[in-house]
Coordinates of C-alpha atoms and ligand atoms in Angstrom, one line a residue:
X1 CA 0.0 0.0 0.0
X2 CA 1.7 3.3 -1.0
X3 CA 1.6 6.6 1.5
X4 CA 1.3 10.1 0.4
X5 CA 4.6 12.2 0.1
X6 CA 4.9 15.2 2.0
X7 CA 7.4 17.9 1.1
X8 CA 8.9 15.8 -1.7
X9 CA 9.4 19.3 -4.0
X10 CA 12.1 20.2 -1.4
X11 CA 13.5 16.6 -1.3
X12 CA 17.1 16.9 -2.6
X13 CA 17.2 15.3 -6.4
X14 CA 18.9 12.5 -5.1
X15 CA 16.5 11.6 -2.5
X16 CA 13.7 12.3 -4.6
X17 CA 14.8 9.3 -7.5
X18 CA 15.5 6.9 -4.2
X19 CA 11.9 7.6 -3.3
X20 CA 10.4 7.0 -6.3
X21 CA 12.6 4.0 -7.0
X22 CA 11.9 2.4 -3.8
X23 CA 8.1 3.1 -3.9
X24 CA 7.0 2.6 -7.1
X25 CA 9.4 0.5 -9.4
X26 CA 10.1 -3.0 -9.5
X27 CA 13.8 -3.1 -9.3
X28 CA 15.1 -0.1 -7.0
X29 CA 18.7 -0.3 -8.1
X30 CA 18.7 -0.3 -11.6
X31 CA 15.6 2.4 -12.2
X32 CA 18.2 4.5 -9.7
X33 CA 21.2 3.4 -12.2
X34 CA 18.9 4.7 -15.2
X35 CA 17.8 7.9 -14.2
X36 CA 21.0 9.0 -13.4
X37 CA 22.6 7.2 -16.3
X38 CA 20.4 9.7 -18.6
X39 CA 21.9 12.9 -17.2
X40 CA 24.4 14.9 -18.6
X41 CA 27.8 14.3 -18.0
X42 CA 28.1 18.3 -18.2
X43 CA 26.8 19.3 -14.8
X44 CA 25.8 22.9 -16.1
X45 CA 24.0 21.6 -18.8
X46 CA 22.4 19.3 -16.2
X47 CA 21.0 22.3 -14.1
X48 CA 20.0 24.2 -17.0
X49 CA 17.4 20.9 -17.7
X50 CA 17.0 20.0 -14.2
X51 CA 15.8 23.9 -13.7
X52 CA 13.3 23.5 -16.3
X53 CA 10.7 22.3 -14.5
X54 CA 9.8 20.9 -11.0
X55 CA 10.9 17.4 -9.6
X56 CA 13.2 16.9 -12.3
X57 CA 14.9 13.2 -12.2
X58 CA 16.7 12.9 -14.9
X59 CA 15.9 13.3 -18.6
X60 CA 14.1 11.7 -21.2
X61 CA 15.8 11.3 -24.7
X62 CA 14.1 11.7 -28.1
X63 CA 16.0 11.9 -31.7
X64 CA 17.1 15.0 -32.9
X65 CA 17.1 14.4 -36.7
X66 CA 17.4 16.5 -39.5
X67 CA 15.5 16.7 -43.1
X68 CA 17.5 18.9 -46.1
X69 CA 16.8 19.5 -49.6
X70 CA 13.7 22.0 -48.5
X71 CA 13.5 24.5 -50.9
X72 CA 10.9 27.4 -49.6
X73 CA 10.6 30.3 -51.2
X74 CA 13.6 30.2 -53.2
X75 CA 15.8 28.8 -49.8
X76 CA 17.3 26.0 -49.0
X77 CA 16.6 24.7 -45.4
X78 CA 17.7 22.1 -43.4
X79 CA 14.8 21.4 -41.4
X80 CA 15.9 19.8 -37.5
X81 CA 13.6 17.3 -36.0
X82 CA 12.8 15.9 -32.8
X83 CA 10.4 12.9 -33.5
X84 CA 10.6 9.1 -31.8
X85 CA 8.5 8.0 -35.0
X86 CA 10.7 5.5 -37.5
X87 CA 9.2 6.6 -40.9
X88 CA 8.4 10.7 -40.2
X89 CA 12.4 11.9 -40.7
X90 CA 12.6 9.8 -43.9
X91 CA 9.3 10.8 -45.3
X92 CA 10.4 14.7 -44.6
X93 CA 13.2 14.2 -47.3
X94 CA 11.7 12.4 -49.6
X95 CA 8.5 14.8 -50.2
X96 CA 11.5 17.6 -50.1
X97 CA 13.4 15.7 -52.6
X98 CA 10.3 15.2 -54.5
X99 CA 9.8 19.3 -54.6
X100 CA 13.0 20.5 -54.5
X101 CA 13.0 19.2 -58.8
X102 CA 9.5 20.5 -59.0
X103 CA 9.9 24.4 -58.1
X104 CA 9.9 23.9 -54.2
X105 CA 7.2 25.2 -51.9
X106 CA 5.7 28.9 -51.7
X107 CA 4.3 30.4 -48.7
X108 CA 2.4 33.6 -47.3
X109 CA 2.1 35.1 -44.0
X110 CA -1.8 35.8 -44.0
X111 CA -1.8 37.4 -40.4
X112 CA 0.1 37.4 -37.1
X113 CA -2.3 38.3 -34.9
X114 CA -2.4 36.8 -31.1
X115 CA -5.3 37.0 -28.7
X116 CA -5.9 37.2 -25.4
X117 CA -9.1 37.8 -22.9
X118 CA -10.6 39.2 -19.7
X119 CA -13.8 36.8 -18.8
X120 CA -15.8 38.4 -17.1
X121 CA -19.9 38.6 -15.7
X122 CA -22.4 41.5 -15.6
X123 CA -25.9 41.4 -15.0
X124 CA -27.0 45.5 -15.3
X125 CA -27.7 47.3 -18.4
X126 CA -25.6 46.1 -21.7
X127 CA -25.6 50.3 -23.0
X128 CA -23.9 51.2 -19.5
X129 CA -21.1 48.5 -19.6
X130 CA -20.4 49.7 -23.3
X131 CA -20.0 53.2 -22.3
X132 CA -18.1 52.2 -19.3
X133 CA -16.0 50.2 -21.3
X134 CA -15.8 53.5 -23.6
X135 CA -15.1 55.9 -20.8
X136 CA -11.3 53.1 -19.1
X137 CA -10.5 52.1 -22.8
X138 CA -7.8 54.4 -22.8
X139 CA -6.8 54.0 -19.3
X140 CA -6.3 50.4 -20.0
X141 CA -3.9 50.5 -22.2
X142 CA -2.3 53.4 -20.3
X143 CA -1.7 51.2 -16.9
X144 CA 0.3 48.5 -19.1
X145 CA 2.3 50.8 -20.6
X146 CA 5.2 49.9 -18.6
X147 CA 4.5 46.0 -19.6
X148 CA 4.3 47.3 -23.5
X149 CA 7.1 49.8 -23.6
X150 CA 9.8 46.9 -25.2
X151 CA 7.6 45.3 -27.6
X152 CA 6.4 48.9 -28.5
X153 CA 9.7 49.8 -29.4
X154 CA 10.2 46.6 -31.5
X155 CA 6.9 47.7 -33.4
X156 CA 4.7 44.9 -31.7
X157 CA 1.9 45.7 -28.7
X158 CA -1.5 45.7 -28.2
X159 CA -3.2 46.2 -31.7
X160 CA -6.7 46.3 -30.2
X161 CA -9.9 45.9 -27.1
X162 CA -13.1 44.9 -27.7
X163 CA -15.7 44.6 -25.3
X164 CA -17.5 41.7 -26.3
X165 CA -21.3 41.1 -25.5
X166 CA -21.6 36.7 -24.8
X167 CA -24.5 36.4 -23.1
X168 CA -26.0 34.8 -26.3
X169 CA -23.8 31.8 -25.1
X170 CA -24.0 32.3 -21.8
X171 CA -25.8 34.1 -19.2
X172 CA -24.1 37.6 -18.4
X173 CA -21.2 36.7 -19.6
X174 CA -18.8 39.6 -21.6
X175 CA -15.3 39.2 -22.6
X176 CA -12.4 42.5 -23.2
X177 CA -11.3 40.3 -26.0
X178 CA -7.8 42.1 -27.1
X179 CA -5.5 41.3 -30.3
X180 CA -1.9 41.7 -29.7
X181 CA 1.2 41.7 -32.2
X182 CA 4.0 40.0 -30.1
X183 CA 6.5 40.0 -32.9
X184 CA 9.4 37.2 -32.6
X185 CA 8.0 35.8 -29.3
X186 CA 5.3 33.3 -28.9
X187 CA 4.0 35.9 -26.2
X188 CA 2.5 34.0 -23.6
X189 CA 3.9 36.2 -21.0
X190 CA 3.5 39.1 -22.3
X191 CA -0.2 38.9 -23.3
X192 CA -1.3 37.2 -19.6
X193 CA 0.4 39.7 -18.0
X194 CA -1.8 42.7 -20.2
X195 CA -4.6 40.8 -19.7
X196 CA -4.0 40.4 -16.0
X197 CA -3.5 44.5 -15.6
X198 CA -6.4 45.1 -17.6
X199 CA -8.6 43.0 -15.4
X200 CA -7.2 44.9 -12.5
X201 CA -8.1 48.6 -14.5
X202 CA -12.0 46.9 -15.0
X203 CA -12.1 45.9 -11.3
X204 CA -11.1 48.9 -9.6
X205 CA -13.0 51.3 -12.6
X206 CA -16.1 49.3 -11.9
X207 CA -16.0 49.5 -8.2
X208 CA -15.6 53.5 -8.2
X209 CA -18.3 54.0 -10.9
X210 CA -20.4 51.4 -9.1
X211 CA -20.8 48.9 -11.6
X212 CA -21.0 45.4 -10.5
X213 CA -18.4 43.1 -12.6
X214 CA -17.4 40.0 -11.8
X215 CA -14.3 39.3 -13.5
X216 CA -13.5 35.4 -13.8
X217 CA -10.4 34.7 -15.6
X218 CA -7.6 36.7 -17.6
X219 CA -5.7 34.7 -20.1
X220 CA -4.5 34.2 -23.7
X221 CA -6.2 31.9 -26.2
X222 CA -4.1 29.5 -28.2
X223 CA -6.8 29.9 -30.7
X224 CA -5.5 31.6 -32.9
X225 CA -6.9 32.0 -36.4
X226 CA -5.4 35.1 -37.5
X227 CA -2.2 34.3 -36.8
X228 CA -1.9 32.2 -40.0
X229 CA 0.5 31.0 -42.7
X230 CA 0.1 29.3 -45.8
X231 CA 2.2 27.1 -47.8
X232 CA 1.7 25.4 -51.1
X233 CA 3.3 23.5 -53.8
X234 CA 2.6 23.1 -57.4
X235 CA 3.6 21.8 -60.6
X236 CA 2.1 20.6 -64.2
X237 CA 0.2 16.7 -64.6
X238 CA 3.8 15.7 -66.1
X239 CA 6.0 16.2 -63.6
X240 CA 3.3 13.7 -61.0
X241 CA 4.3 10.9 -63.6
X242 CA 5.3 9.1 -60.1
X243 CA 5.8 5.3 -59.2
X244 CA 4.8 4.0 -62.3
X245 CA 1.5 5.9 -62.2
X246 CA 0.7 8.5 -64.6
X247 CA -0.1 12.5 -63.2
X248 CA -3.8 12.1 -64.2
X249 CA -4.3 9.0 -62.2
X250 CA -2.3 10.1 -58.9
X251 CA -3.9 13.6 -58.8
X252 CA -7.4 11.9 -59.4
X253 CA -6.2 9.8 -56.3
X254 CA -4.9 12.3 -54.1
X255 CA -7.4 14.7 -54.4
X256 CA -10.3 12.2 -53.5
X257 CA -7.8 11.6 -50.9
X258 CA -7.9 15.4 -49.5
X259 CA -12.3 14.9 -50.8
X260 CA -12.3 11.7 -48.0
X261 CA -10.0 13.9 -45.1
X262 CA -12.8 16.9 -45.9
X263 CA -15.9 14.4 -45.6
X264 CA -15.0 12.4 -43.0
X265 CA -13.6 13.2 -39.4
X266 CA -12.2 9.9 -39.0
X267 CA -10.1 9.8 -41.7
X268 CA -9.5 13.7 -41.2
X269 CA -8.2 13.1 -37.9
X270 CA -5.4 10.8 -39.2
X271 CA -5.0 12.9 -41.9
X272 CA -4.1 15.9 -39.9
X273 CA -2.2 13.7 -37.5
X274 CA 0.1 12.9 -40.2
X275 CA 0.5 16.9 -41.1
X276 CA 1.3 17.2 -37.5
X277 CA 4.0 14.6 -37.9
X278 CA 6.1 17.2 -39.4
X279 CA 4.8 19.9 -37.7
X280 CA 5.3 19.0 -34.2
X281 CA 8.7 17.3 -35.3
X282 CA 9.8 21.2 -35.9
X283 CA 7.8 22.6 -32.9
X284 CA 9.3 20.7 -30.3
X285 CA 13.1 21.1 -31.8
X286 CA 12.6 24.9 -31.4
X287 CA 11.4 25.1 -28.4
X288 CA 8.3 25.9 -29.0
X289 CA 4.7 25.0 -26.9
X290 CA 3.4 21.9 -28.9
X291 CA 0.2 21.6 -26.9
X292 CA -0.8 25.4 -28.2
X293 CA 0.0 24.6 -31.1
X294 CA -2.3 21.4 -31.6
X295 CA -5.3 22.3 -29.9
X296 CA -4.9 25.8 -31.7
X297 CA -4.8 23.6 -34.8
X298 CA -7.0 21.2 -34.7
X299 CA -9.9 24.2 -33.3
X300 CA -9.0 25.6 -37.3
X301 CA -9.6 22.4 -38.4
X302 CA -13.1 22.2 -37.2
X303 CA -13.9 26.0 -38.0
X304 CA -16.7 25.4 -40.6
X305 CA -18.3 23.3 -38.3
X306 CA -17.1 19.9 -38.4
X307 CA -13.6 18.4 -37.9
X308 CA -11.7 18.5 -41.6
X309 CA -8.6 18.6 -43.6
X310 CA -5.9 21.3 -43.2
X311 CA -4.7 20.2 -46.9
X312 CA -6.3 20.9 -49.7
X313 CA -5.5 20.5 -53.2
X314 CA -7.0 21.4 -56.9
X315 CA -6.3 20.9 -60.9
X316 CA -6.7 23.9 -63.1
X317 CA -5.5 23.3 -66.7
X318 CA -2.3 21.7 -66.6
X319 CA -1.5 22.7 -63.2
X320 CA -1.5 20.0 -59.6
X321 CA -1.9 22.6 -56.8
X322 CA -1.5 21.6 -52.7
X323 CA -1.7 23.5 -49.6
X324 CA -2.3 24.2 -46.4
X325 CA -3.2 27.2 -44.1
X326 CA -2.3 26.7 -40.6
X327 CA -2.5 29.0 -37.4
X328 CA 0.4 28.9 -35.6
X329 CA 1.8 31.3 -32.6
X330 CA 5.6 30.3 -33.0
X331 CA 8.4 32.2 -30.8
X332 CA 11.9 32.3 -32.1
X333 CA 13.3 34.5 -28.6
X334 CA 12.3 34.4 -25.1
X335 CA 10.9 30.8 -23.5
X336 CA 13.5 27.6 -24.4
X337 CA 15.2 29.6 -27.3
X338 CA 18.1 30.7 -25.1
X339 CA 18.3 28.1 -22.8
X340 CA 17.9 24.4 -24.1
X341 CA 21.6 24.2 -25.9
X342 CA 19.7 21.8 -28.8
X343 CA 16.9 24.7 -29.0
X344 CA 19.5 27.0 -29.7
X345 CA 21.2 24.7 -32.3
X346 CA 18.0 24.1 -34.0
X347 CA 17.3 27.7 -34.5
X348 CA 20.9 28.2 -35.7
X349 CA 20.5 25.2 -38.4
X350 CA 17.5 27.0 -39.6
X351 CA 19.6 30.1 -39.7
X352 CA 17.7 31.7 -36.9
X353 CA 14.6 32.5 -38.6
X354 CA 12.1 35.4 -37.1
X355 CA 9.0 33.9 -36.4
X356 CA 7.6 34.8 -39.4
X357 CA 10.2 32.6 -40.8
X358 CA 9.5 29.5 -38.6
X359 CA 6.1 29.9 -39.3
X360 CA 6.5 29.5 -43.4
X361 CA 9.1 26.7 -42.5
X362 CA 6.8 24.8 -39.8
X363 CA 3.8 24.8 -42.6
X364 CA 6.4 23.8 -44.8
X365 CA 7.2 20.7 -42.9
X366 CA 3.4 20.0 -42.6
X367 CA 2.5 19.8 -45.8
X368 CA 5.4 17.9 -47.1
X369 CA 4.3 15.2 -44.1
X370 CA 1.0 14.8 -45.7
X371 CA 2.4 14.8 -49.3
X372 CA 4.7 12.0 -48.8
X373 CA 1.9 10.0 -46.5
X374 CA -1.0 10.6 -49.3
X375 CA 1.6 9.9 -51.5
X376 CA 2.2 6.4 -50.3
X377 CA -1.4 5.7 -49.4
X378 CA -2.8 6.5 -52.7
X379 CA 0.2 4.0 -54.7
X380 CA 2.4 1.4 -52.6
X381 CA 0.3 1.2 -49.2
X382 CA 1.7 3.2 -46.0
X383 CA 3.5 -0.3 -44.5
X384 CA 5.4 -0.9 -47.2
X385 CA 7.9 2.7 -46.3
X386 CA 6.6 2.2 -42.5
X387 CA 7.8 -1.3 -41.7
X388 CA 11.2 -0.6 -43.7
X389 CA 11.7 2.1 -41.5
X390 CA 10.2 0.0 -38.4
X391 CA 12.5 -3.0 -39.0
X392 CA 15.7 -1.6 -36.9
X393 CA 13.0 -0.8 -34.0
X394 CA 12.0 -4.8 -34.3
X395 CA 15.8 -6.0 -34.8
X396 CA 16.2 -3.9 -31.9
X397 CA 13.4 -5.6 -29.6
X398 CA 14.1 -9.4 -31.1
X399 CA 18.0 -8.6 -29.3
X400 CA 19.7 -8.9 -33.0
X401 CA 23.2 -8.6 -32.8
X402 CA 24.9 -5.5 -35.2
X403 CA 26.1 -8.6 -37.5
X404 CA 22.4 -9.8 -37.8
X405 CA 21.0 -6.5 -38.5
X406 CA 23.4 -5.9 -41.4
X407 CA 22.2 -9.3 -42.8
X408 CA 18.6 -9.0 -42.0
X409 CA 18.3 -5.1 -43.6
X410 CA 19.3 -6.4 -46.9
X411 CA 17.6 -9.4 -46.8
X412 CA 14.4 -7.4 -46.6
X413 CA 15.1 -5.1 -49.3
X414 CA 12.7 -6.7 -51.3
X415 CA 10.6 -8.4 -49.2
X416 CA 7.6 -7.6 -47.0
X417 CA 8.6 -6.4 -43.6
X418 CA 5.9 -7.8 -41.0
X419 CA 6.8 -8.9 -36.9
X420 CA 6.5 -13.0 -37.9
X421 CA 8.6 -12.5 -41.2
X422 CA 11.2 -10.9 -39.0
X423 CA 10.9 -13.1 -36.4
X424 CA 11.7 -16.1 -39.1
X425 CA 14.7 -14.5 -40.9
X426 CA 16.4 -14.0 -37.7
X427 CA 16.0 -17.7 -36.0
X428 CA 17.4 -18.9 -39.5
X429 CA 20.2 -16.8 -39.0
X430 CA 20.7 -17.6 -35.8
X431 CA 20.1 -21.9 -36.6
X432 CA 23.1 -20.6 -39.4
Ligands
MEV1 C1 1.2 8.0 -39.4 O1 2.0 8.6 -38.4 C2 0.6 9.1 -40.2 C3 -0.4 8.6 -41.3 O2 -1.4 7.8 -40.8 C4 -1.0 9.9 -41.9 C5 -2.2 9.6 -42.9 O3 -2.8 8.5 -42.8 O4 -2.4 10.5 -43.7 C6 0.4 7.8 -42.4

């Protein structure tokens, strides 16, 4: 029967791993021997991690890969990637390849607008809250100015307030629903701690003047539609003369494909999980909040109503065209960017974009994920690219030796890669 802890955030890190190991694994030694066999031999680099967050143990590997070859908008990149997934690296390149001789990819900055709100309840006249709101709209902004004065500088602040009327939704419910440009940071910070003041400026404004307001929240929404980015690729019938199928007859394919992902929110939700194979691969190398990022995107995806493709794709005359538009509040300074070493490397392989930049490059990496997936689905199957790419995980688990890898990786050049099959080959080997 286990006990509850008390005080374990102040436990020393040391003590903290003995407790858990003793408590809750199976073999207390050797879960003590691997989380400290995963720190880093460079004790500053340790503290850096360890500071990250609270309890930290040890920490917790994933690949740091890269894609090249991605040309975008007239650049080449060299896209890092942090992704545990066998196939998603390889896919990355090959859909680069694939574009880089067809023109590469194209992309547009639609907007790069971030939001933020005050929630807040009012029960007494909707015309007096509006004029209220009127009368401290200026003073709002005023009592942040100190927060502001940086971005302001830079060009970036608050871009606008709007008192919004909800009670169509809910009973007496209003939101100060304010835009904000945050330049080259995601702006988490920076927007709560607006929206925090404001709320404070409605609170106190309200009180003096009487007016009962119930404020219930202040904080930023990682819905963000406006902040947007677009990224497409094109080229004519010919050049899709791919894997032995003709342009007309893999467009006709992949766009019933995108038709299915639009129709149907079970296939769409796979269909966007593979865009966000390449997305979050790029989103977690630089540092950036995944989780805002997802729900933000999947909310876009389900903006007309029901869940549905980010991708979309069209013929007109001669011409296969592809895209995507996705919302997506990036940061290229401030949060990890100057403190994870392999953050900082990332952003330095991609030539330390602005946000703006990581934006067109993150969409980039999107599309080209669902490319190379449709791609495969619509000819040669997904397992044939999947389970070539899963084999060394299955070597790996079976205990092959590096001999028996080497032997069992060409073997299955040509054959069909599936857990028995493997199995087989390797007890042969192993019977000589
Ligand atoms: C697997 O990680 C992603 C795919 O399922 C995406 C798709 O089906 O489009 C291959």
């Amino acid at each position: 029967m286990h006990q509850p802890v008390v005080g374990f955030s102040k436990f020393s890190k040391e003590d903290k791993i003995d407790w858990v190991a003793q408590n809750y694994t199976k073999d207390p030694k050797n879960a003590k021997i691997l989380l400290e066999r995963y720190w880093n031999s460079d004790s500053k680099v340790q503290k850096v991690h360890d500071e990250f967050i609270e309890n930290t143990l040890s920490n917790y590997y994933l690949p740091f890969a890269v894609a090249p070859n991605f040309l975008i908008d007239g650049n080449l990149h060299v896209l890092p990637m942090v992704i545990e997934e066998s196939s998603v690296v390889a896919a990355a390149g090959k859909a680069a390849k694939f574009w880089l001789d067809r023109g590469g990819f194209k992309t547009t900055i639609v907007g790069t607008e971030k939001v933020g709100q005050v929630h807040f309840f009012y029960t007494g006249q909707k015309e007096k809250l509006q004029s209220f709101f009127l009368d401290i709209k200026n003073e709002l902004i005023e009592n942040v100015s100190d927060i502001t004065q940086s971005m302001r500088k830079r060009g970036g602040g608050i871009s606008s307030i709007e008192l919004r009327d909800k009670t169509g939704e809910l009973a007496n419910y209003y939101q100060l629903h304010c835009t904000f440009e945050t330049l080259d940071a995601m702006g988490a910070n920076f927007i709560n701690s607006c929206l925090e003041e404001f709320a404070k400026t409605l609170e106190r404004q309200a009180a003096a003047q009487g007016i009962e307001i119930e404020v219930t929240m202040s904080i930023l929404s990682n819905y963000v539609p406006n902040c947007l980015v677009r990224a497409e690729a094109s080229c004519s019938m010919e050049q899709l003369n791919i894997d032995g199928v003709s342009g007309q007859e893999f467009s006709k394919k992949f766009i019933n494909a995108i038709a299915i992902a639009k129709s149907d929110p079970h296939r769409a939700v796979t269909h966007n999980k593979g865009v966000m194979n390449g997305v979050d691969a790029l989103v977690l190398a630089t540092g950036n909040d995944f989780r805002a990022v997802e729900a933000g995107v999947h909310a876009y995806a389900s903006k007309d109503g029901s869940y549905s493709s980010l991708t979309h794709a069209e013929i007109r005359g001669d011409q296969f065209r592809f895209w995507i538009e996705l919302p997506l509040a990036l940061g290229t300074v401030g949060g990890l960017t100057s403190l994870h070493p392999m953050v900082k490397l990332a952003l330095e392989i991609l030539q330390k974009p602005s946000a703006e930049q990581l934006m067109r490059i993150v969409a980039v990496a999107g599309l080209a994920q669902n490319f190379a997936a449709l791609r495969s689905l619509v000819t040669t199957g997904i397992q044939k690219g999947h389970m070539k790419m899963h084999l060394m995980n299955l070597l790996n688990q079976m205990g092959a030796s590096e001999l028996e890898k080497k032997e069992l990786i060409t073997y299955f050049k040509d054959k069909t890669v599936n857990n028995a099959a493997v199995k087989e080959a390797l007890q042969n080997i192993k019977k000589g």
